[in-house]
Each structure stands twice: as structure tokens, then as C-alpha cells.
Amino acid sequence: SRWTLFHFPSQFVNVYLYHFFAGRGVFSLAQFSKRDFVVEYRGDRIDFYEAQRRRRLYHSLFTFFLILSLLLVNDDHKHPNCRMKMIEVDGRPHLCLFAIEDIKEGDEITYDYGGGDWPWRKKVYKVFFNEKI
């Protein structure tokens, strides 16, 4: 689909809109064992400096959230179930998510985006009332 930046083996994972705050998420349609390939990232591959430039540019803007929501696989820095690894196939790099624990059918696929200053990690809100806790 035009929204998908990840290549999903469609019989194994699917994308759902599950919460107005978190947006879309990727959920398993099958079981994965630890070390199994889950999905391949198909978005822009950028270097560290471009990543920092984009973070500064979008950090305080709502646009930042829109850009990140397009990634579809959500950040979980406390209990991710996947890890991003670069593998080379025919001399070309591929960014792939691999399971770091067993994943059950229906589980959300998550990984740690890295870094520590993502806006959603700093503030906790009661979603229904939009109040800071």
C-alpha cells in the first residue's frame, strides 16, 4: 500500500489503526520464534547527520508525529519484541526487524527506536481527558 514503509509478508502481519493517540500499529497474524525475520524496512535510509537535522526540524512540531506514524511499527523502549538489524543481500543493505523473543498471534510488533528524547517518552497523558499525569 502507499502508506507502508515496511515490507510485510502479508500472511504473517497486518497494520491496524488501534488508537487515536498512538495511531497505527503492526500486529502479528502468526507466531514468530526468537530470531525469526518479521518485516523489512523500505523507507529512506539516512545517515546520522540527516537524522539529527530532521529531529531538530520536526521535534516540536505536530508534523513530527505524522512522519513517525508513517513508520507503522511503534517504538517500545522498555519491552520491545524486535530488533532492527542491517543485513546485506547481493551487496545491498536491507534493514530488517527480527524477533528478540517469541511473539504470539495478535501481539503488536515493536522495537526500540533508540535515543532517549522522543517526545512521547517524556510526557504521559490521560488520553481521554488530555491531562498531564
Short mmCIF file of C-alpha atoms in Angstrom, two decimals:
data_model
loop_
_atom_site.label_atom_id
_atom_site.label_comp_id
_atom_site.label_asym_id
_atom_site.label_seq_id
_atom_site.Cartn_x
_atom_site.Cartn_y
_atom_site.Cartn_z
CA SER A 1 0.00 0.00 0.00
CA ARG A 2 1.11 3.59 -0.41
CA TRP A 3 1.30 4.07 3.38
CA THR A 4 3.57 1.14 4.04
CA LEU A 5 7.25 1.83 4.57
CA PHE A 6 7.80 -1.72 5.73
CA HIS A 7 7.58 -4.78 3.53
CA PHE A 8 5.12 -7.06 5.27
CA PRO A 9 4.80 -10.74 4.49
CA SER A 10 1.02 -10.26 4.44
CA GLN A 11 0.14 -13.71 5.68
CA PHE A 12 2.12 -13.04 8.88
CA VAL A 13 1.50 -9.41 9.93
CA ASN A 14 -1.10 -6.71 9.33
CA VAL A 15 -1.49 -2.99 10.01
CA TYR A 16 -4.37 -1.74 12.17
CA LEU A 17 -5.49 1.68 13.36
CA TYR A 18 -5.99 0.91 17.03
CA HIS A 19 -5.80 4.14 19.00
CA PHE A 20 -6.22 7.81 18.08
CA PHE A 21 -3.11 8.81 20.08
CA ALA A 22 -0.74 6.03 19.04
CA GLY A 23 -2.17 5.65 15.55
CA ARG A 24 -1.47 2.57 13.52
CA GLY A 25 0.32 -0.49 14.74
CA VAL A 26 1.60 -3.69 13.23
CA PHE A 27 0.22 -6.90 14.68
CA SER A 28 1.24 -10.50 14.20
CA LEU A 29 -1.14 -12.82 12.35
CA ALA A 30 1.06 -15.82 13.16
CA GLN A 31 3.56 -16.93 15.77
CA PHE A 32 7.20 -15.91 15.47
CA SER A 33 10.05 -17.57 17.33
CA LYS A 34 13.01 -15.72 18.77
CA ARG A 35 15.43 -14.77 15.92
CA ASP A 36 12.76 -15.07 13.18
CA PHE A 37 12.64 -12.43 10.43
CA VAL A 38 9.49 -10.31 10.89
CA VAL A 39 9.50 -7.33 8.48
CA GLU A 40 11.84 -5.32 6.24
CA TYR A 41 12.01 -1.52 6.39
CA ARG A 42 11.54 0.08 2.96
CA GLY A 43 11.73 3.78 3.83
CA ASP A 44 14.53 6.34 3.45
CA ARG A 45 17.93 5.24 4.67
CA ILE A 46 19.62 8.36 6.03
CA ASP A 47 22.88 8.99 7.85
CA PHE A 48 23.27 10.16 11.44
CA TYR A 49 23.58 13.85 10.49
CA GLU A 50 20.42 13.85 8.39
CA ALA A 51 18.57 12.06 11.20
CA GLN A 52 19.68 14.73 13.69
CA ARG A 53 18.70 17.51 11.27
CA ARG A 54 15.22 16.04 10.84
CA ARG A 55 14.82 15.58 14.59
CA ARG A 56 15.68 19.24 15.25
CA LEU A 57 13.41 20.40 12.45
CA TYR A 58 10.37 18.38 13.48
CA HIS A 59 10.92 17.86 17.22
CA SER A 60 8.41 20.44 18.45
CA LEU A 61 6.00 20.24 15.55
CA PHE A 62 2.96 18.05 15.17
CA THR A 63 4.37 17.13 11.75
CA PHE A 64 7.00 15.13 13.63
CA PHE A 65 4.29 12.77 14.86
CA LEU A 66 2.81 12.43 11.38
CA ILE A 67 6.17 11.48 9.91
CA LEU A 68 6.84 8.92 12.62
CA SER A 69 3.35 7.47 12.38
CA LEU A 70 4.14 6.52 8.80
CA LEU A 71 6.75 4.12 10.11
CA LEU A 72 3.87 1.98 11.42
CA VAL A 73 5.96 -0.22 13.70
CA ASN A 74 5.74 1.54 17.06
CA ASP A 75 8.53 2.41 19.49
CA ASP A 76 8.78 0.45 22.74
CA HIS A 77 11.97 1.30 24.57
CA LYS A 78 11.07 -0.72 27.67
CA HIS A 79 9.86 -4.05 26.29
CA PRO A 80 10.40 -4.31 22.52
CA ASN A 81 9.85 -7.69 20.91
CA CYS A 82 12.01 -6.99 17.81
CA ARG A 83 15.40 -5.52 16.99
CA MET A 84 16.47 -3.77 13.80
CA LYS A 85 19.45 -5.32 12.02
CA MET A 86 21.11 -4.45 8.75
CA ILE A 87 21.74 -7.43 6.53
CA GLU A 88 23.41 -7.42 3.15
CA VAL A 89 21.86 -9.28 0.22
CA ASP A 90 23.58 -9.22 -3.17
CA GLY A 91 25.74 -6.32 -1.99
CA ARG A 92 22.76 -4.17 -0.97
CA PRO A 93 21.87 -3.30 2.64
CA HIS A 94 18.43 -4.20 3.98
CA LEU A 95 17.06 -3.02 7.34
CA CYS A 96 15.09 -5.87 8.87
CA LEU A 97 13.28 -6.47 12.12
CA PHE A 98 13.97 -9.77 13.84
CA ALA A 99 12.13 -11.18 16.85
CA ILE A 100 14.13 -10.96 20.09
CA GLU A 101 11.56 -13.07 21.91
CA ASP A 102 8.73 -15.38 20.93
CA ILE A 103 5.80 -13.41 19.51
CA LYS A 104 2.25 -14.75 19.71
CA GLU A 105 -0.51 -14.27 17.17
CA GLY A 106 -2.21 -10.93 17.89
CA ASP A 107 0.82 -9.32 19.58
CA GLU A 108 1.88 -5.86 18.43
CA ILE A 109 5.27 -5.78 16.70
CA THR A 110 7.51 -3.16 18.38
CA TYR A 111 11.15 -2.15 18.56
CA ASP A 112 13.32 0.41 20.35
CA TYR A 113 13.81 3.48 18.11
CA GLY A 114 16.95 4.31 20.12
CA GLY A 115 17.86 7.62 21.71
CA GLY A 116 16.09 8.96 24.73
CA ASP A 117 14.47 12.26 23.90
CA TRP A 118 11.48 11.25 21.79
CA PRO A 119 8.56 13.48 22.83
CA TRP A 120 6.17 10.61 23.61
CA ARG A 121 8.69 9.22 26.13
CA LYS A 122 8.79 12.45 28.14
CA LYS A 123 5.13 13.16 28.84
CA VAL A 124 2.36 10.88 29.98
CA TYR A 125 -1.23 11.93 29.42
CA LYS A 126 -4.58 10.57 30.38
CA VAL A 127 -5.66 10.08 26.82
CA PHE A 128 -9.39 10.50 27.30
CA PHE A 129 -9.07 13.73 29.27
CA ASN A 130 -5.83 15.04 27.76
CA GLU A 131 -4.49 15.82 31.22
CA LYS A 132 -0.87 15.56 32.24
CA ILE A 133 -0.34 12.93 34.94
#
